[in-house]
Coordinates of C-alpha atoms in Angstrom, one line a residue:
X1 CA -2.0 11.5 9.8
X2 CA -4.2 8.5 9.4
X3 CA -4.6 7.3 5.9
X4 CA -8.7 6.5 5.5
X5 CA -10.8 4.9 2.7
X6 CA -12.2 8.9 2.0
X7 CA -9.0 10.8 2.5
X8 CA -6.4 11.9 4.8
X9 CA -7.1 12.5 8.5
X10 CA -4.8 14.8 10.4
X11 CA -4.9 15.3 13.9
X12 CA -2.5 16.2 16.9
X13 CA -2.0 13.5 19.4
X14 CA -0.2 14.7 23.2
X15 CA 3.0 12.0 23.9
X16 CA 2.2 11.4 27.8
X17 CA 4.6 9.5 30.2
X18 CA 3.6 7.6 32.8
X19 CA 4.7 7.8 36.5
X20 CA 4.4 4.5 37.7
X21 CA 6.1 2.8 34.7
X22 CA 7.9 5.2 33.1
X23 CA 6.3 3.9 29.9
X24 CA 5.1 7.1 27.5
X25 CA 1.9 6.8 25.9
X26 CA -0.4 8.4 23.0
X27 CA -3.2 8.1 25.2
X28 CA -5.7 9.1 22.0
X29 CA -4.3 6.6 19.9
X30 CA -4.3 4.2 22.5
X31 CA -8.6 5.4 23.1
X32 CA -8.6 4.6 19.3
X33 CA -7.2 1.2 19.3
X34 CA -4.6 2.2 16.9
X35 CA -1.1 0.3 16.4
X36 CA 1.5 2.0 17.1
X37 CA 3.5 4.0 14.0
X38 CA -0.2 2.5 12.2
X39 CA -1.1 5.2 9.0
X40 CA -3.7 3.1 8.0
X41 CA -7.5 3.3 9.3
X42 CA -9.2 -0.7 9.2
X43 CA -11.6 0.2 6.6
X44 CA -8.2 1.6 4.0
X45 CA -6.4 -1.7 4.9
X46 CA -9.5 -3.4 3.1
X47 CA -9.0 -2.1 0.4
X48 CA -5.6 -2.0 0.1
X49 CA -5.8 -6.1 0.4
X50 CA -9.1 -6.5 -2.2
X51 CA -7.2 -4.6 -4.4
X52 CA -4.0 -7.2 -3.7
X53 CA -5.3 -9.6 -4.1
X54 CA -6.9 -8.9 -8.1
X55 CA -3.4 -6.5 -9.1
X56 CA 0.3 -6.4 -8.5
X57 CA 1.6 -4.4 -5.1
X58 CA 2.4 -1.5 -7.4
X59 CA -0.9 -0.9 -8.4
X60 CA -2.8 -2.2 -6.0
X61 CA -1.1 1.3 -3.6
X62 CA -3.2 3.6 -6.0
X63 CA -6.7 1.9 -4.5
X64 CA -6.4 5.2 -2.1
X65 CA -7.5 9.0 -2.4
X66 CA -4.0 9.6 -0.5
X67 CA -1.8 12.6 -0.9
X68 CA 0.8 10.6 1.3
X69 CA 3.4 7.8 -1.0
X70 CA 1.9 4.4 -0.2
X71 CA 5.1 1.6 -1.0
X72 CA 5.2 -1.8 -3.2
X73 CA 6.8 -2.5 0.6
X74 CA 4.1 -0.9 2.9
X75 CA 1.8 -3.0 0.8
X76 CA 3.9 -6.2 0.5
X77 CA 3.8 -5.3 5.0
X78 CA 0.4 -5.6 4.6
X79 CA 0.1 -9.1 3.2
X80 CA 2.1 -10.7 5.1
X81 CA 0.5 -8.8 8.4
X82 CA -2.8 -10.9 7.9
X83 CA -2.8 -13.6 10.4
X84 CA -0.9 -16.6 10.4
X85 CA -3.8 -19.3 11.4
X86 CA -7.5 -17.6 10.8
X87 CA -10.0 -19.0 13.5
X88 CA -12.8 -21.2 12.1
X89 CA -16.2 -20.2 14.3
X90 CA -17.8 -23.2 16.1
X91 CA -21.6 -23.3 15.0
X92 CA -24.1 -23.4 17.5
X93 CA -26.3 -26.3 15.6
X94 CA -23.9 -28.7 13.7
X95 CA -25.0 -30.2 10.2
X96 CA -25.9 -33.4 9.9
X97 CA -24.4 -35.2 6.5
X98 CA -24.2 -38.8 5.5
X99 CA -21.2 -37.5 3.8
X100 CA -18.4 -35.0 3.0
X101 CA -16.1 -34.5 0.2
X102 CA -12.7 -32.8 0.0
X103 CA -10.8 -32.1 -3.1
X104 CA -7.0 -31.4 -3.2
X105 CA -4.3 -29.9 -5.9
X106 CA -1.4 -27.5 -5.5
X107 CA -0.4 -24.4 -7.5
X108 CA 3.3 -24.3 -8.3
X109 CA 5.0 -20.8 -7.4
X110 CA 8.4 -19.1 -8.6
X111 CA 10.3 -18.2 -5.5
X112 CA 11.6 -15.0 -5.7
X113 CA 15.2 -14.5 -3.4
X114 CA 15.7 -11.2 -4.0
X115 CA 17.7 -8.8 -6.0
X116 CA 21.1 -9.8 -5.1
X117 CA 20.6 -13.4 -6.2
X118 CA 21.0 -14.9 -9.5
X119 CA 18.1 -16.1 -11.3
X120 CA 19.3 -19.8 -11.6
X121 CA 18.9 -19.6 -7.7
X122 CA 15.5 -19.2 -8.0
X123 CA 13.4 -21.8 -7.5
X124 CA 9.8 -23.0 -7.1
X125 CA 7.8 -23.9 -4.5
X126 CA 4.0 -25.4 -4.0
X127 CA 1.1 -24.2 -2.5
X128 CA -1.6 -26.2 -1.1
X129 CA -5.4 -26.2 -1.8
X130 CA -8.7 -28.2 -0.6
X131 CA -12.2 -27.5 0.0
X132 CA -15.0 -28.9 1.2
X133 CA -18.2 -29.5 -0.1
X134 CA -21.8 -31.5 1.2
X135 CA -22.5 -32.4 -2.3
X136 CA -23.4 -31.6 -6.4
X137 CA -26.5 -30.3 -8.1
X138 CA -26.9 -28.8 -11.4
X139 CA -26.5 -25.8 -12.2
X140 CA -29.6 -23.5 -13.1
X141 CA -27.4 -21.4 -15.6
X142 CA -25.9 -24.4 -17.0
X143 CA -27.5 -28.1 -17.1
X144 CA -24.4 -29.9 -18.4
X145 CA -22.3 -28.4 -15.1
X146 CA -22.6 -29.5 -11.6
X147 CA -21.8 -26.5 -9.0
X148 CA -20.8 -27.6 -5.6
X149 CA -22.8 -27.1 -2.3
X150 CA -21.8 -25.3 0.9
X151 CA -17.7 -25.1 -0.8
X152 CA -15.0 -24.4 2.5
X153 CA -11.5 -23.7 1.5
X154 CA -8.4 -24.0 2.6
X155 CA -4.6 -22.8 1.2
X156 CA -1.3 -21.9 2.0
X157 CA 2.1 -23.0 1.5
X158 CA 2.6 -25.6 4.3
X159 CA 6.2 -27.2 3.9
X160 CA 7.4 -30.6 4.9
X161 CA 5.6 -33.3 7.2
X162 CA 4.6 -30.5 9.7
X163 CA 3.0 -27.8 7.4
X164 CA 1.2 -30.7 5.5
X165 CA 0.2 -32.1 9.4
X166 CA -0.8 -28.6 10.6
X167 CA -2.9 -27.8 7.0
X168 CA -4.9 -31.3 7.8
X169 CA -5.6 -30.7 11.1
X170 CA -7.0 -27.4 10.0
X171 CA -9.3 -28.9 7.8
X172 CA -10.6 -31.4 10.9
X173 CA -11.0 -28.6 12.9
X174 CA -13.6 -26.7 10.3
X175 CA -15.1 -30.1 10.3
X176 CA -15.1 -31.1 13.6
X177 CA -16.4 -27.4 14.6
X178 CA -19.4 -27.3 11.6
X179 CA -20.7 -31.3 11.1
X180 CA -22.2 -33.6 13.7
X181 CA -19.4 -36.6 13.2
X182 CA -21.1 -39.2 15.1
X183 CA -23.8 -38.7 11.7
X184 CA -20.9 -38.9 9.6
X185 CA -19.8 -41.9 7.9
X186 CA -17.4 -41.4 5.5
X187 CA -15.0 -38.3 3.8
X188 CA -13.8 -38.7 0.0
X189 CA -10.6 -36.8 -0.7
X190 CA -10.0 -37.0 -4.1
X191 CA -6.7 -35.5 -5.6
X192 CA -3.6 -36.1 -8.3
X193 CA -1.9 -39.0 -5.5
X194 CA 0.7 -36.5 -4.6
X195 CA 1.7 -37.6 -1.3
X196 CA 0.2 -34.8 1.3
X197 CA -3.0 -35.5 -0.6
X198 CA -3.6 -38.9 0.5
X199 CA -2.0 -38.6 3.5
X200 CA -5.1 -36.7 4.8
X201 CA -6.9 -40.0 5.0
X202 CA -4.4 -40.7 8.1
X203 CA -4.9 -37.1 9.4
X204 CA -8.7 -37.2 9.2
X205 CA -11.5 -39.8 10.8
X206 CA -13.4 -41.9 9.0
X207 CA -11.3 -40.3 5.7
X208 CA -10.5 -42.5 2.3
X209 CA -8.3 -41.6 -0.7
X210 CA -9.5 -41.7 -3.9
X211 CA -7.8 -41.2 -7.1
X212 CA -8.4 -38.0 -9.3
X213 CA -10.6 -39.2 -12.3
X214 CA -9.4 -36.3 -14.1
X215 CA -5.6 -37.6 -13.9
X216 CA -6.7 -40.8 -14.7
X217 CA -8.1 -40.3 -17.6
X218 CA -5.5 -37.9 -18.5
X219 CA -2.7 -40.2 -17.6
X220 CA -4.5 -43.5 -20.2
X221 CA -5.2 -40.5 -23.0
X222 CA -1.1 -39.8 -22.7
X223 CA -0.2 -42.9 -22.9
X224 CA -2.5 -44.1 -26.0
X225 CA -1.5 -41.5 -28.0
X226 CA 1.9 -43.3 -27.8
X227 CA 0.2 -46.3 -30.4
X228 CA -0.1 -44.2 -32.5
X229 CA -3.5 -45.7 -35.0
X230 CA -4.4 -47.7 -32.0
X231 CA -4.4 -45.4 -30.0
X232 CA -8.4 -45.5 -29.5
X233 CA -8.5 -49.4 -29.2
X234 CA -5.7 -49.5 -26.1
X235 CA -8.1 -46.8 -24.6
X236 CA -10.8 -49.1 -24.4
X237 CA -8.7 -52.2 -23.4
X238 CA -7.4 -50.1 -20.3
X239 CA -10.9 -48.8 -19.4
X240 CA -12.2 -53.0 -19.6
X241 CA -9.3 -54.0 -17.8
X242 CA -10.2 -51.5 -15.2
X243 CA -14.0 -52.9 -14.8
X244 CA -12.7 -56.2 -14.2
X245 CA -10.6 -54.9 -11.4
X246 CA -7.6 -56.8 -13.4
X247 CA -4.5 -55.3 -12.0
X248 CA -1.8 -58.0 -13.0
X249 CA -3.8 -57.5 -16.5
X250 CA -3.2 -53.9 -16.4
X251 CA 0.6 -54.3 -15.5
X252 CA 1.2 -57.3 -17.9
X253 CA -0.6 -55.0 -20.8
X254 CA 1.3 -51.3 -20.2
X255 CA 4.3 -53.6 -20.3
X256 CA 3.9 -54.8 -23.5
X257 CA 3.0 -51.2 -24.4
X258 CA 6.4 -50.0 -23.6
X259 CA 8.5 -52.9 -25.5
X260 CA 7.1 -50.8 -28.9
X261 CA 6.4 -47.3 -27.9
X262 CA 9.2 -44.6 -28.5
X263 CA 8.8 -42.5 -25.8
X264 CA 8.3 -44.5 -22.5
X265 CA 7.1 -42.0 -20.0
X266 CA 3.6 -41.6 -21.1
X267 CA 3.5 -45.2 -20.4
X268 CA 5.2 -45.6 -16.9
X269 CA 3.7 -42.8 -15.7
X270 CA 0.3 -44.4 -16.2
X271 CA 1.5 -47.7 -15.0
X272 CA 2.8 -46.1 -12.1
X273 CA -0.6 -44.0 -11.0
X274 CA -2.6 -47.4 -11.3
X275 CA -0.6 -49.9 -9.9
X276 CA 0.4 -47.2 -6.6
X277 CA -2.8 -46.6 -6.2
X278 CA -4.6 -48.9 -7.3
X279 CA -7.4 -49.1 -4.3
X280 CA -7.8 -45.6 -4.9
X281 CA -8.2 -45.8 -8.7
X282 CA -11.3 -49.2 -7.9
X283 CA -12.4 -46.9 -5.8
X284 CA -13.1 -44.2 -7.8
X285 CA -14.0 -45.8 -10.5
X286 CA -16.8 -47.5 -9.1
X287 CA -18.6 -46.2 -7.0
X288 CA -21.9 -44.4 -7.3
X289 CA -21.1 -41.7 -4.7
X290 CA -17.6 -39.9 -5.5
X291 CA -18.7 -38.2 -9.1
X292 CA -15.3 -36.6 -10.1
X293 CA -12.5 -34.2 -9.2
X294 CA -12.3 -30.3 -10.3
X295 CA -9.4 -29.5 -8.4
X296 CA -7.2 -28.3 -11.1
X297 CA -10.1 -25.9 -11.7
X298 CA -10.0 -24.1 -8.5
X299 CA -6.6 -24.1 -8.0
X300 CA -6.9 -22.1 -11.0
X301 CA -9.2 -19.9 -10.1
X302 CA -8.3 -19.3 -6.7
X303 CA -4.8 -19.9 -6.6
X304 CA -2.4 -19.5 -9.7
X305 CA -4.9 -15.7 -11.1
X306 CA -2.5 -13.9 -8.5
X307 CA 0.4 -16.5 -7.6
X308 CA 1.9 -18.2 -11.1
X309 CA -0.5 -16.8 -14.6
X310 CA 1.3 -14.0 -14.5
X311 CA 5.3 -14.1 -14.7
X312 CA 6.4 -13.1 -10.9
X313 CA 8.3 -14.4 -8.2
X314 CA 6.9 -14.7 -4.2
X315 CA 8.7 -15.4 -1.0
X316 CA 7.3 -18.5 0.7
X317 CA 5.7 -15.3 4.1
X318 CA 3.7 -13.4 0.9
X319 CA 2.4 -16.6 -0.9
X320 CA 1.0 -18.5 2.4
X321 CA -0.6 -14.9 3.1
X322 CA -1.8 -14.4 -0.5
X323 CA -3.3 -17.8 -0.7
X324 CA -5.2 -17.6 2.7
X325 CA -6.7 -14.1 2.0
X326 CA -8.2 -15.2 -1.4
X327 CA -8.5 -18.9 0.3
X328 CA -10.7 -16.0 3.8
X329 CA -12.6 -13.7 0.5
X330 CA -14.2 -17.4 -1.2
X331 CA -15.5 -18.5 2.5
X332 CA -16.8 -15.2 4.2
X333 CA -17.4 -12.9 1.7
X334 CA -15.0 -9.6 1.2
X335 CA -17.2 -7.3 2.9
X336 CA -16.0 -9.7 5.9
X337 CA -12.3 -9.0 5.1
X338 CA -12.8 -6.7 8.0
X339 CA -13.2 -8.8 10.4
X340 CA -9.9 -10.2 9.3
X341 CA -7.9 -6.9 9.8
X342 CA -9.6 -6.8 12.9
X343 CA -8.4 -10.4 13.7
X344 CA -4.6 -10.0 12.4
X345 CA -4.0 -6.6 14.0
X346 CA -5.3 -8.4 17.2
X347 CA -2.9 -11.0 16.8
X348 CA 0.2 -8.7 16.7
X349 CA -1.0 -6.9 19.2
X350 CA -1.0 -10.3 21.4
X351 CA 1.8 -11.3 19.9
X352 CA 4.0 -7.8 21.5
X353 CA 2.6 -8.5 24.9
X354 CA 4.1 -12.2 24.6
X355 CA 0.3 -13.7 25.5
X356 CA -0.2 -15.1 22.0
X357 CA 0.4 -18.3 22.8
X358 CA -1.7 -18.4 25.8
X359 CA -4.7 -20.4 25.4
X360 CA -8.1 -19.0 27.2
X361 CA -9.5 -21.3 30.1
X362 CA -12.9 -21.5 29.7
X363 CA -14.6 -20.1 33.0
X364 CA -18.4 -20.7 34.8
X365 CA -20.6 -17.3 35.4
X366 CA -21.0 -19.2 39.2
X367 CA -17.0 -18.7 39.2
X368 CA -16.7 -15.0 38.8
X369 CA -18.8 -14.3 40.6
X370 CA -17.5 -16.3 44.2
X371 CA -14.4 -14.6 42.4
X372 CA -16.1 -11.1 42.7
X373 CA -17.8 -11.8 45.8
X374 CA -14.4 -12.9 47.6
X375 CA -12.1 -10.1 46.5
X376 CA -15.1 -7.4 47.6
X377 CA -15.5 -9.7 50.4
X378 CA -11.6 -9.1 51.4
X379 CA -11.4 -5.5 50.7
X380 CA -14.6 -4.6 52.9
X381 CA -12.6 -6.7 55.5
X382 CA -9.0 -4.7 55.0
X383 CA -11.3 -0.3 55.1
X384 CA -12.8 -1.8 58.8
X385 CA -11.6 0.7 61.0
X386 CA -13.1 1.3 65.2
X387 CA -14.7 4.6 65.9
X388 CA -14.3 6.1 68.9
X389 CA -16.2 6.4 71.7
X390 CA -17.0 10.4 72.7
X391 CA -17.6 10.1 68.0
X392 CA -20.2 7.2 68.4
X393 CA -22.0 9.5 71.3
X394 CA -21.8 13.0 69.2
X395 CA -23.2 10.7 65.6
X396 CA -26.1 9.0 68.3
X397 CA -26.7 13.3 69.7
X398 CA -26.8 14.6 65.9
X399 CA -29.6 11.9 64.8
X400 CA -31.7 12.2 67.6
X401 CA -31.7 16.2 67.0
X402 CA -32.0 15.2 63.3
X403 CA -35.6 12.9 64.0
X404 CA -36.5 15.5 66.6
X405 CA -37.0 18.2 63.7

């Protein structure tokens, strides 16, 4: 029985045994392109994944009109079955842009080890998010707000140094396949100063890290708030020193603030952020090209809305695939999720045959024709035979009689 998006489909399939290798096959399932023990059509899987992006696994199992029981474990396996790395198509005609902007931030996700682990053993991990866009323009619905043009999202857990490198290489692959890199002058990466965000400038050509203005303002407001009635005066003085590029003045001023503050931590955070990212702060504060960063709001809509806004725990694999699934929907739209399902099934099939790591080789049409010609020529030479003289004379006589008739 097969579960489809419109109900259950029942059919019979004969089990055949191959005489060549002794392996058993369901020929009908192979003709239909069904994986072994697959219970869902591609469209049905799309319905499940679409619902899982919005609600819990338990609620997502109710999305299909089936009499069969669909468990939460089945739903979890469908999400985890999404391809680890999703392909990026290459544009035939690449775009020409002088500047590209990347904004990045992370979501803190509660880790769930399982019911056999005590609650105190559960910790958290981060799911990373970055998006590339070309420029900002006025939002026609709200002129006070800006909207990003041609945005493309990347998300996933990507743990450790190797994961960070893999993440930024994926971003670099998109830029290489989409934009004319000779026309590209600079890539600006904005974020809160986390090491994995700053490292993007190391992995991407022509990239510079720029401190996020939103986080800078947040640090200044928190530090100035410790000065009570003088908070507005303190903020004005700090902004004045940033405008004058007075690094030593910032250091001395924050030291004096800490000497009189009851809570020194917000002031120390400001000092660490500004002095530790001085070049990035100056680049952001004085540049006319960089207009701000909205990474936190994007994290909230793309990741937190499903991963961390509600009290739930995730495995790293589940959170990684869900992050990639929601980014895929943002990039291509919900109607293209079926392409992701097909691609993921194909990757699983290749993994079972051990050919998933084999790199495709580009072969020209001329080489294909030459190879087919050589194979055909070899076959023709093998089937050549000698015809006896008597047979030849009989064939000639028959042909002569046919001509006379």
